[in-house]
Amino acid sequence: MPDENRQKDAVSIILFSGDLDKAMAAFTIANGAAGSGMPVSMFFTFWGLSLLRQEKGDGHSFLENLFKKMMPAGADNVGLSRFNFGGMGAKMLRKMLHQKESFTPEALLKMAMDRGVAFTVCEASMKILGITREELIPYERLSISGVDSFLQSALESKIHLFI
Amino acid sequence: MPDENRQKDAVSIILFSGDLDKAMAAFTIANGAAGSGMPVSMFFTFWGLSLLRQEKGDGHSFLENLFKKMMPAGADNVGLSRFNFGGMGAKMLRKMLHQKESFTPEALLKMAMDRGVAFTVCEASMKILGITREELIPYERLSISGVDSFLQSALESKIHLFI
Amino acid sequence: MPDENRQKDAVSIILFSGDLDKAMAAFTIANGAAGSGMPVSMFFTFWGLSLLRQEKGDGHSFLENLFKKMMPAGADNVGLSRFNFGGMGAKMLRKMLHQKESFTPEALLKMAMDRGVAFTVCEASMKILGITREELIPYERLSISGVDSFLQSALESKIHLFI
């Protein structure tokens, strides 16, 4: 019989999107929660993986390389979900963020790591997109796992969001 | 007074998107949860309905037909949320999925039905888009209902996601 | 020690998207829940702010004005997340909604206010996009706050969705 009461004040976020604006929203929520002492886990799947890549790696097939070229490498290069205008929108947003001295996506990612947010990378997405562990940023709290890992963490969290 | 403890280890997913990649994410979560014995219900609304259509039906008005033409019929024809390139992105992903012998979206849909995932189709979306019951895939666990049905199911589930 | 049982039959929605179809889905869920007596709070962030703007205001910088021009003012002017065709998709949907005598987005927004749905506008998004309180619709249950406010409300709600 399942324990009905085991949900904690924790947050589980699936980051499916690789868009700059959605990533910023995800990390802002994650960092806010982690800053309040809540355990936070982020599950990176599909386009969300692009935020954790450190550089363009060598693909294992033409199709994989093509996909890799379409996927920006690292939090510095992702676009907006809307009004991207070939990168213009993202550039403008970045500039505005700097003018306002707000946090950049890179800083948000680093803050999440400093606050101990757990990163889980979807194993199936890595296989499909041909991405290896070496292409991902180094972080001791980064693990590679399947959907069961997300479900387990989500069952134990009060808040879960698909972004 | 509401019962504070009635949430079960269940999953409620609103599938709003008709994109191939998002649908794959939704069905992967649904099938993973159903495979672990968790009750899963999926509520299909708006573009998500395109995944359950079996073929292009006869619309009831010009506008409806236009909308129908824009909505791909069935899980075989949906595009990606990003980098679709007039269908190219989706074709590539499909090919990669086959190369990797991973699950296709069609197989994921079938697996969800085999595992008894409950499908609820949003009545208002059907009305707005002019889609009838006959145009949807046959499945004994498919029902047509309103937002109250989603809310009821979500209140009884620990995990609920909008995809 | 956190209280494990304090989640109520309440709904917390983050409205990140400014798309017409997603906004309709968000308000339909919010209004359905509020109509059943559930407390509902909506947290408007990023593009979602466009739904609460009453008119195009004077920006404080060129970049801000450019962003403002890209952000449609008010629920009457937002586009679809898919198949927008330079506004065509949204116009068609609106026309179909009227033909079907369904609710328009404007009516859904008004209904949410009539039913006492709490609106919280993300302070950081307002700063980044250069939007002031005066540019938002008047509503006594509209407040301006940060991510902590969303987290607090989400912890106390059984259902939370990122749209």
Coordinates of C-alpha atoms in Angstrom, one line a residue:
Chain A
M1 CA 0.0 0.0 0.0
P2 CA 1.4 3.4 -0.9
D3 CA 2.2 5.8 1.8
E4 CA -0.3 8.6 1.3
N5 CA 1.7 11.2 3.3
R6 CA 5.2 11.0 2.1
Q7 CA 5.3 14.2 -0.1
K8 CA 7.8 16.7 1.2
D9 CA 8.2 20.4 0.6
A10 CA 10.3 19.6 -2.4
V11 CA 10.3 20.6 -6.1
S12 CA 10.7 18.4 -9.2
I13 CA 11.1 20.1 -12.5
I14 CA 11.2 18.4 -15.9
L15 CA 13.1 20.7 -18.2
F16 CA 12.0 19.6 -21.7
S17 CA 12.5 22.9 -23.4
G18 CA 15.9 24.3 -24.5
D19 CA 14.6 27.8 -24.9
L20 CA 16.4 30.6 -23.0
D21 CA 13.2 32.1 -21.5
K22 CA 11.8 28.8 -20.3
A23 CA 15.2 27.8 -18.9
M24 CA 15.3 31.0 -17.0
A25 CA 11.9 30.4 -15.6
A26 CA 12.9 26.9 -14.6
F27 CA 16.1 27.9 -12.9
T28 CA 14.5 30.9 -11.2
I29 CA 11.9 28.6 -9.6
A30 CA 14.6 25.9 -8.8
N31 CA 17.0 28.5 -7.2
G32 CA 14.2 30.2 -5.3
A33 CA 13.1 26.9 -3.8
A34 CA 16.7 25.7 -3.1
G35 CA 17.4 29.1 -1.5
S36 CA 14.5 28.5 0.9
G37 CA 16.0 25.2 1.9
M38 CA 13.7 23.0 -0.2
P39 CA 15.2 20.0 -1.9
V40 CA 15.0 20.5 -5.7
S41 CA 15.6 18.1 -8.5
M42 CA 15.7 18.9 -12.2
F43 CA 15.2 16.3 -14.8
F44 CA 16.6 17.3 -18.2
T45 CA 15.0 15.7 -21.2
F46 CA 15.1 16.3 -25.0
W47 CA 15.9 19.9 -25.9
G48 CA 16.6 20.6 -22.2
L49 CA 19.8 18.6 -22.5
S50 CA 21.3 21.5 -24.6
L51 CA 21.6 23.5 -21.4
L52 CA 24.0 21.0 -19.9
R53 CA 26.3 20.5 -22.9
Q54 CA 29.7 22.0 -22.6
E55 CA 30.6 22.0 -26.2
K56 CA 29.8 20.5 -29.6
G57 CA 31.0 16.9 -29.5
D58 CA 31.7 14.5 -32.3
G59 CA 28.5 12.8 -33.4
H60 CA 28.3 9.1 -34.1
S61 CA 26.3 9.4 -37.3
F62 CA 25.3 12.0 -39.8
L63 CA 21.8 12.3 -38.4
E64 CA 23.1 12.7 -34.9
N65 CA 25.5 15.4 -36.0
L66 CA 22.7 17.2 -37.8
F67 CA 20.7 17.1 -34.6
K68 CA 23.6 18.3 -32.6
K69 CA 24.1 21.2 -35.0
M70 CA 20.5 22.2 -34.4
M71 CA 20.9 21.9 -30.7
P72 CA 22.8 24.9 -29.3
A73 CA 25.7 23.9 -27.0
G74 CA 25.5 25.3 -23.5
A75 CA 23.3 27.8 -21.7
D76 CA 25.1 30.6 -23.5
N77 CA 23.6 29.8 -26.9
V78 CA 20.0 28.9 -26.4
G79 CA 17.2 30.8 -28.1
L80 CA 13.8 32.2 -27.0
S81 CA 10.6 30.2 -27.3
R82 CA 9.0 33.1 -29.1
F83 CA 10.1 36.0 -31.2
N84 CA 13.6 34.6 -31.6
F85 CA 14.2 36.4 -35.0
G86 CA 17.3 34.3 -35.7
G87 CA 18.8 34.9 -32.3
M88 CA 18.0 38.6 -32.1
G89 CA 15.4 38.2 -29.4
A90 CA 17.7 36.2 -27.2
K91 CA 20.5 38.7 -27.8
M92 CA 18.3 41.6 -26.8
L93 CA 17.0 39.8 -23.7
R94 CA 20.6 39.1 -22.7
K95 CA 21.5 42.7 -23.1
M96 CA 18.5 43.9 -21.2
L97 CA 19.3 41.4 -18.4
H98 CA 22.8 42.8 -18.2
Q99 CA 21.6 46.4 -18.2
K100 CA 19.2 45.6 -15.4
E101 CA 22.0 43.7 -13.6
S102 CA 19.6 40.7 -13.3
F103 CA 20.9 37.2 -13.5
T104 CA 22.0 35.7 -16.7
P105 CA 21.1 32.1 -17.7
E106 CA 24.7 31.1 -17.1
A107 CA 24.7 32.6 -13.6
L108 CA 21.3 30.9 -12.9
L109 CA 22.8 27.6 -13.9
K110 CA 25.8 28.1 -11.7
M111 CA 23.7 29.2 -8.8
A112 CA 21.6 26.1 -9.1
M113 CA 24.8 24.0 -8.8
D114 CA 26.0 26.1 -5.9
R115 CA 22.7 25.5 -4.1
G116 CA 22.9 21.8 -4.6
V117 CA 20.0 21.3 -7.0
A118 CA 20.1 17.7 -8.2
F119 CA 20.4 17.3 -12.0
T120 CA 19.1 14.1 -13.6
V121 CA 19.7 13.7 -17.3
C122 CA 17.3 11.5 -19.3
E123 CA 19.1 8.5 -20.5
A124 CA 16.8 7.8 -23.5
S125 CA 17.2 11.4 -24.7
M126 CA 21.0 11.1 -24.6
K127 CA 20.8 7.9 -26.6
I128 CA 18.4 9.3 -29.2
L129 CA 20.4 12.5 -29.6
G130 CA 23.8 10.7 -29.4
I131 CA 25.1 12.7 -26.5
T132 CA 27.7 11.2 -24.2
R133 CA 28.5 12.0 -20.5
E134 CA 31.7 13.7 -21.5
E135 CA 29.8 16.3 -23.5
L136 CA 27.9 17.4 -20.4
I137 CA 29.1 19.9 -17.8
P138 CA 31.0 18.4 -14.9
Y139 CA 28.9 18.4 -11.7
E140 CA 29.0 15.9 -8.9
R141 CA 25.2 16.1 -8.4
L142 CA 24.5 15.2 -12.1
S143 CA 23.3 11.7 -12.7
I144 CA 22.0 9.9 -15.7
S145 CA 18.7 8.0 -15.3
G146 CA 15.3 7.1 -16.8
V147 CA 11.8 8.2 -16.4
D148 CA 11.4 6.0 -13.2
S149 CA 13.8 8.3 -11.5
F150 CA 11.7 11.3 -12.3
L151 CA 8.5 9.6 -11.1
Q152 CA 10.1 8.6 -7.8
S153 CA 11.4 12.1 -7.2
A154 CA 8.0 13.6 -8.2
L155 CA 6.1 11.3 -5.9
E156 CA 8.1 12.6 -3.0
S157 CA 7.7 16.2 -4.0
K158 CA 4.8 18.5 -3.5
I159 CA 5.5 20.6 -6.5
H160 CA 6.3 19.2 -10.0
L161 CA 6.3 21.2 -13.2
F162 CA 6.9 20.3 -16.8
I163 CA 8.7 23.2 -18.5
Chain B
M1 CA -14.5 19.7 4.4
P2 CA -12.1 18.4 1.8
D3 CA -10.2 15.2 2.6
E4 CA -6.6 16.4 2.8
N5 CA -5.1 12.9 2.3
R6 CA -6.8 11.4 -0.6
Q7 CA -4.1 11.9 -3.2
K8 CA -2.9 8.6 -4.6
D9 CA 0.3 7.6 -6.3
A10 CA -1.4 8.5 -9.5
V11 CA -0.5 10.7 -12.5
S12 CA -2.7 13.1 -14.4
I13 CA -1.4 14.6 -17.6
I14 CA -3.0 17.4 -19.7
L15 CA -1.7 16.9 -23.2
F16 CA -2.3 20.3 -24.8
S17 CA 0.5 20.1 -27.4
G18 CA 0.2 18.2 -30.6
D19 CA 4.0 18.2 -31.2
L20 CA 5.8 14.9 -31.7
D21 CA 8.5 15.5 -29.2
K22 CA 6.2 16.7 -26.4
A23 CA 3.8 13.8 -27.1
M24 CA 6.7 11.4 -26.8
A25 CA 7.6 12.9 -23.4
A26 CA 4.0 12.7 -22.3
F27 CA 3.6 9.1 -23.3
T28 CA 7.0 8.1 -21.9
I29 CA 6.0 9.4 -18.5
A30 CA 2.5 7.9 -18.7
N31 CA 3.8 4.5 -19.8
G32 CA 6.5 4.5 -17.2
A33 CA 4.1 5.3 -14.4
A34 CA 1.5 2.8 -15.7
G35 CA 4.2 0.2 -16.0
S36 CA 4.9 0.7 -12.3
G37 CA 1.3 0.1 -11.5
M38 CA 0.3 3.7 -11.0
P39 CA -3.1 4.8 -12.3
V40 CA -2.6 7.2 -15.1
S41 CA -5.0 9.5 -16.8
M42 CA -4.3 11.7 -19.8
F43 CA -6.6 14.6 -20.7
F44 CA -6.3 15.6 -24.3
T45 CA -7.1 19.2 -25.1
F46 CA -6.6 21.5 -28.1
W47 CA -3.7 20.4 -30.4
G48 CA -3.3 17.3 -28.3
L49 CA -6.5 15.9 -29.9
S50 CA -4.6 15.5 -33.1
L51 CA -2.8 12.5 -31.6
L52 CA -6.1 10.6 -31.2
R53 CA -7.6 11.3 -34.6
Q54 CA -7.7 8.3 -36.9
E55 CA -8.2 10.1 -40.2
K56 CA -9.2 13.4 -41.6
G57 CA -13.0 13.6 -41.3
D58 CA -15.5 15.8 -43.1
G59 CA -15.7 19.2 -41.4
H60 CA -18.9 21.0 -40.7
S61 CA -17.8 24.4 -41.9
F62 CA -15.1 26.0 -44.0
L63 CA -13.3 27.3 -40.9
E64 CA -13.4 23.9 -39.3
N65 CA -12.1 22.2 -42.3
L66 CA -9.2 24.7 -42.5
F67 CA -8.4 24.0 -38.9
K68 CA -8.6 20.3 -39.6
K69 CA -6.2 20.6 -42.5
M70 CA -3.8 22.4 -40.2
M71 CA -4.1 19.6 -37.6
P72 CA -2.3 16.5 -38.6
A73 CA -4.4 13.3 -38.3
G74 CA -3.0 10.8 -36.0
A75 CA 0.2 10.1 -34.1
D76 CA 2.0 9.3 -37.3
N77 CA 1.8 12.8 -38.7
V78 CA 2.6 15.3 -35.9
G79 CA 5.6 17.7 -36.0
L80 CA 8.2 18.8 -33.6
S81 CA 7.8 21.8 -31.3
R82 CA 11.1 23.1 -32.5
F83 CA 13.2 22.9 -35.7
N84 CA 10.4 21.3 -37.6
F85 CA 11.7 22.5 -41.0
G86 CA 8.4 21.6 -42.8
G87 CA 8.4 18.1 -41.4
M88 CA 12.1 17.4 -41.8
G89 CA 12.9 17.5 -38.1
A90 CA 10.1 15.0 -37.3
K91 CA 11.2 12.7 -40.1
M92 CA 14.8 12.7 -38.9
L93 CA 13.8 12.1 -35.4
R94 CA 11.6 9.2 -36.5
K95 CA 14.5 7.7 -38.5
M96 CA 16.9 8.1 -35.5
L97 CA 14.3 6.4 -33.3
H98 CA 14.1 3.5 -35.6
Q99 CA 17.9 3.3 -36.0
K100 CA 18.2 3.3 -32.2
E101 CA 15.3 0.8 -32.0
S102 CA 13.6 3.0 -29.5
F103 CA 9.9 3.4 -29.3
T104 CA 8.0 5.3 -32.0
P105 CA 5.2 7.6 -31.0
E106 CA 2.7 5.2 -32.5
A107 CA 4.1 2.4 -30.4
L108 CA 4.1 4.6 -27.3
L109 CA 0.4 5.4 -27.9
K110 CA -0.4 1.7 -28.3
M111 CA 1.6 0.8 -25.2
A112 CA -0.4 3.4 -23.2
M113 CA -3.6 1.7 -24.3
D114 CA -2.2 -1.8 -23.5
R115 CA -1.3 -0.6 -20.0
G116 CA -4.8 0.8 -19.5
V117 CA -4.0 4.5 -19.3
A118 CA -7.3 6.4 -19.2
F119 CA -7.8 8.9 -22.0
T120 CA -10.2 11.8 -21.6
V121 CA -10.9 14.1 -24.5
C122 CA -11.8 17.7 -23.8
E123 CA -15.4 18.2 -25.0
A124 CA -15.0 22.0 -25.6
S125 CA -11.9 21.4 -27.8
M126 CA -13.9 18.9 -29.9
K127 CA -16.7 21.4 -30.3
I128 CA -14.4 24.2 -31.2
L129 CA -12.4 22.2 -33.7
G130 CA -15.5 20.4 -35.0
I131 CA -14.2 16.9 -34.3
T132 CA -16.6 14.0 -33.6
R133 CA -16.2 10.8 -31.6
E134 CA -16.1 8.8 -34.9
E135 CA -12.9 10.6 -35.9
L136 CA -11.1 9.5 -32.8
I137 CA -9.3 6.1 -32.4
P138 CA -11.5 3.3 -30.9
Y139 CA -10.5 2.6 -27.3
E140 CA -12.8 1.4 -24.5
R141 CA -11.0 3.6 -21.9
L142 CA -11.5 6.8 -24.0
S143 CA -14.1 9.1 -22.7
I144 CA -15.3 12.7 -23.6
S145 CA -15.6 15.2 -20.8
G146 CA -15.0 18.7 -19.5
V147 CA -12.4 20.4 -17.4
D148 CA -14.2 19.3 -14.2
S149 CA -13.2 15.8 -15.0
F150 CA -9.5 16.8 -15.2
L151 CA -9.7 18.7 -12.0
Q152 CA -11.3 15.7 -10.2
S153 CA -8.6 13.3 -11.5
A154 CA -5.9 15.8 -10.7
L155 CA -7.1 16.3 -7.1
E156 CA -6.8 12.5 -6.6
S157 CA -3.3 12.3 -8.2
K158 CA 0.0 13.2 -6.7
I159 CA 1.6 14.1 -10.0
H160 CA 0.0 16.4 -12.6
L161 CA 1.7 17.9 -15.6
F162 CA 0.6 20.3 -18.3
I163 CA 2.4 19.3 -21.5
Chain C
M1 CA 9.6 20.0 10.4
P2 CA 7.3 20.8 7.5
D3 CA 3.6 20.0 7.8
E4 CA 3.0 17.1 5.4
N5 CA -0.7 17.6 5.2
R6 CA -1.3 21.2 4.6
Q7 CA -2.1 21.0 0.8
K8 CA -5.6 22.2 0.1
D9 CA -7.9 21.6 -2.8
A10 CA -6.4 24.6 -4.5
V11 CA -4.9 25.3 -7.9
S12 CA -1.7 27.3 -8.6
I13 CA -1.0 28.1 -12.3
I14 CA 2.2 29.7 -13.6
L15 CA 1.2 31.4 -16.9
F16 CA 4.5 31.8 -18.7
S17 CA 3.0 31.7 -22.2
G18 CA 1.4 34.7 -23.9
D19 CA -0.2 32.5 -26.6
L20 CA -3.9 32.7 -27.1
D21 CA -4.5 29.0 -27.0
K22 CA -2.4 28.3 -23.9
A23 CA -4.0 31.3 -22.2
M24 CA -7.4 29.9 -23.0
A25 CA -6.4 26.5 -21.5
A26 CA -5.1 28.2 -18.4
F27 CA -8.2 30.4 -17.8
T28 CA -10.5 27.4 -18.5
I29 CA -8.8 25.4 -15.8
A30 CA -8.7 28.4 -13.4
N31 CA -12.3 29.3 -14.0
G32 CA -13.5 25.7 -13.7
A33 CA -11.7 25.2 -10.4
A34 CA -12.9 28.6 -9.1
G35 CA -16.4 27.8 -10.2
S36 CA -16.2 24.6 -8.0
G37 CA -15.2 26.7 -5.0
M38 CA -11.5 25.9 -5.2
P39 CA -9.1 28.8 -4.3
V40 CA -7.1 29.5 -7.5
S41 CA -4.0 31.6 -7.9
M42 CA -2.4 32.5 -11.2
F43 CA 1.2 33.7 -11.4
F44 CA 1.9 35.7 -14.5
T45 CA 5.5 35.6 -15.7
F46 CA 7.4 36.6 -18.9
W47 CA 5.1 36.5 -22.0
G48 CA 2.1 35.8 -19.7
L49 CA 2.3 39.4 -18.6
S50 CA 1.0 40.5 -22.0
L51 CA -2.4 39.2 -21.1
L52 CA -2.7 41.7 -18.2
R53 CA -1.4 44.8 -20.1
Q54 CA -4.1 47.3 -20.8
E55 CA -2.4 49.2 -23.5
K56 CA 1.0 49.9 -25.0
G57 CA 2.8 52.2 -22.5
D58 CA 5.9 54.4 -23.0
G59 CA 9.0 52.3 -22.5
H60 CA 12.0 53.5 -20.7
S61 CA 14.6 52.5 -23.2
F62 CA 14.9 51.5 -26.8
L63 CA 15.3 47.8 -26.0
E64 CA 12.3 47.9 -23.7
N65 CA 10.2 49.6 -26.3
L66 CA 11.2 47.0 -28.9
F67 CA 10.3 44.3 -26.5
K68 CA 7.0 46.0 -25.8
K69 CA 6.2 46.2 -29.5
M70 CA 6.8 42.5 -29.8
M71 CA 4.6 41.8 -26.8
P72 CA 0.9 42.2 -27.8
A73 CA -1.1 44.5 -25.4
G74 CA -4.0 42.8 -23.7
A75 CA -5.9 39.5 -24.1
D76 CA -7.4 40.8 -27.4
N77 CA -4.2 40.7 -29.3
V78 CA -2.3 37.5 -28.4
G79 CA -1.3 34.9 -31.0
L80 CA -1.5 31.1 -31.1
S81 CA 1.4 28.9 -30.0
R82 CA 1.2 27.1 -33.3
F83 CA 0.1 27.8 -36.9
N84 CA -0.2 31.5 -36.2
F85 CA 0.3 32.6 -39.8
G86 CA 0.9 36.2 -38.9
G87 CA -2.2 36.4 -36.8
M88 CA -4.5 34.4 -39.2
G89 CA -4.7 31.4 -36.9
A90 CA -5.7 33.5 -33.9
K91 CA -8.3 35.4 -36.0
M92 CA -9.8 32.2 -37.2
L93 CA -10.0 30.7 -33.8
R94 CA -11.6 33.8 -32.5
K95 CA -14.2 33.6 -35.3
M96 CA -14.9 29.9 -34.6
L97 CA -15.2 30.7 -30.9
H98 CA -17.9 33.3 -31.7
Q99 CA -19.7 31.0 -34.2
K100 CA -19.8 28.3 -31.5
E101 CA -20.8 30.9 -28.9
S102 CA -18.0 29.7 -26.7
F103 CA -16.1 31.9 -24.4
T104 CA -13.6 34.4 -25.8
P105 CA -10.2 34.9 -24.1
E106 CA -11.4 38.4 -23.0
A107 CA -14.5 36.8 -21.4
L108 CA -12.4 34.1 -19.8
L109 CA -10.2 36.8 -18.2
K110 CA -13.2 38.7 -17.0
M111 CA -14.8 35.5 -15.6
A112 CA -11.6 34.7 -13.7
M113 CA -11.8 38.2 -12.1
D114 CA -15.5 37.8 -11.3
R115 CA -14.7 34.4 -9.6
G116 CA -12.0 36.0 -7.5
V117 CA -9.0 34.2 -9.0
A118 CA -5.9 35.7 -7.4
F119 CA -3.4 37.2 -9.9
T120 CA 0.2 37.6 -9.0
V121 CA 2.5 39.3 -11.5
C122 CA 6.2 38.4 -11.5
E123 CA 8.2 41.4 -10.3
A124 CA 11.4 40.3 -12.1
S125 CA 9.5 40.0 -15.4
M126 CA 8.1 43.5 -15.0
K127 CA 11.6 44.9 -14.4
I128 CA 13.2 43.0 -17.3
L129 CA 10.4 44.0 -19.7
G130 CA 10.1 47.5 -18.3
I131 CA 6.4 47.2 -17.5
T132 CA 4.8 49.3 -14.7
R133 CA 1.8 48.7 -12.5
E134 CA -0.1 51.4 -14.4
E135 CA 0.2 49.4 -17.7
L136 CA -1.6 46.4 -16.1
I137 CA -5.4 46.0 -15.9
P138 CA -7.0 47.3 -12.7
Y139 CA -8.0 44.5 -10.4
E140 CA -8.1 44.5 -6.6
R141 CA -6.8 40.9 -6.4
L142 CA -3.8 41.6 -8.6
S143 CA -0.5 41.8 -6.7
I144 CA 3.1 42.1 -7.7
S145 CA 5.6 39.6 -6.1
G146 CA 8.5 37.3 -6.6
V147 CA 9.0 33.6 -7.1
D148 CA 8.7 32.9 -3.4
S149 CA 5.1 33.9 -3.5
F150 CA 4.5 31.3 -6.2
L151 CA 6.3 28.6 -4.2
Q152 CA 4.3 29.4 -1.1
S153 CA 1.0 29.2 -2.9
A154 CA 2.1 26.1 -4.8
L155 CA 3.1 24.3 -1.5
E156 CA -0.4 25.0 -0.2
S157 CA -2.2 23.8 -3.4
K158 CA -2.7 20.2 -4.6
I159 CA -2.6 21.1 -8.3
H160 CA 0.1 23.3 -9.9
L161 CA 0.7 23.7 -13.5
F162 CA 3.3 25.5 -15.7
I163 CA 1.6 26.7 -18.8

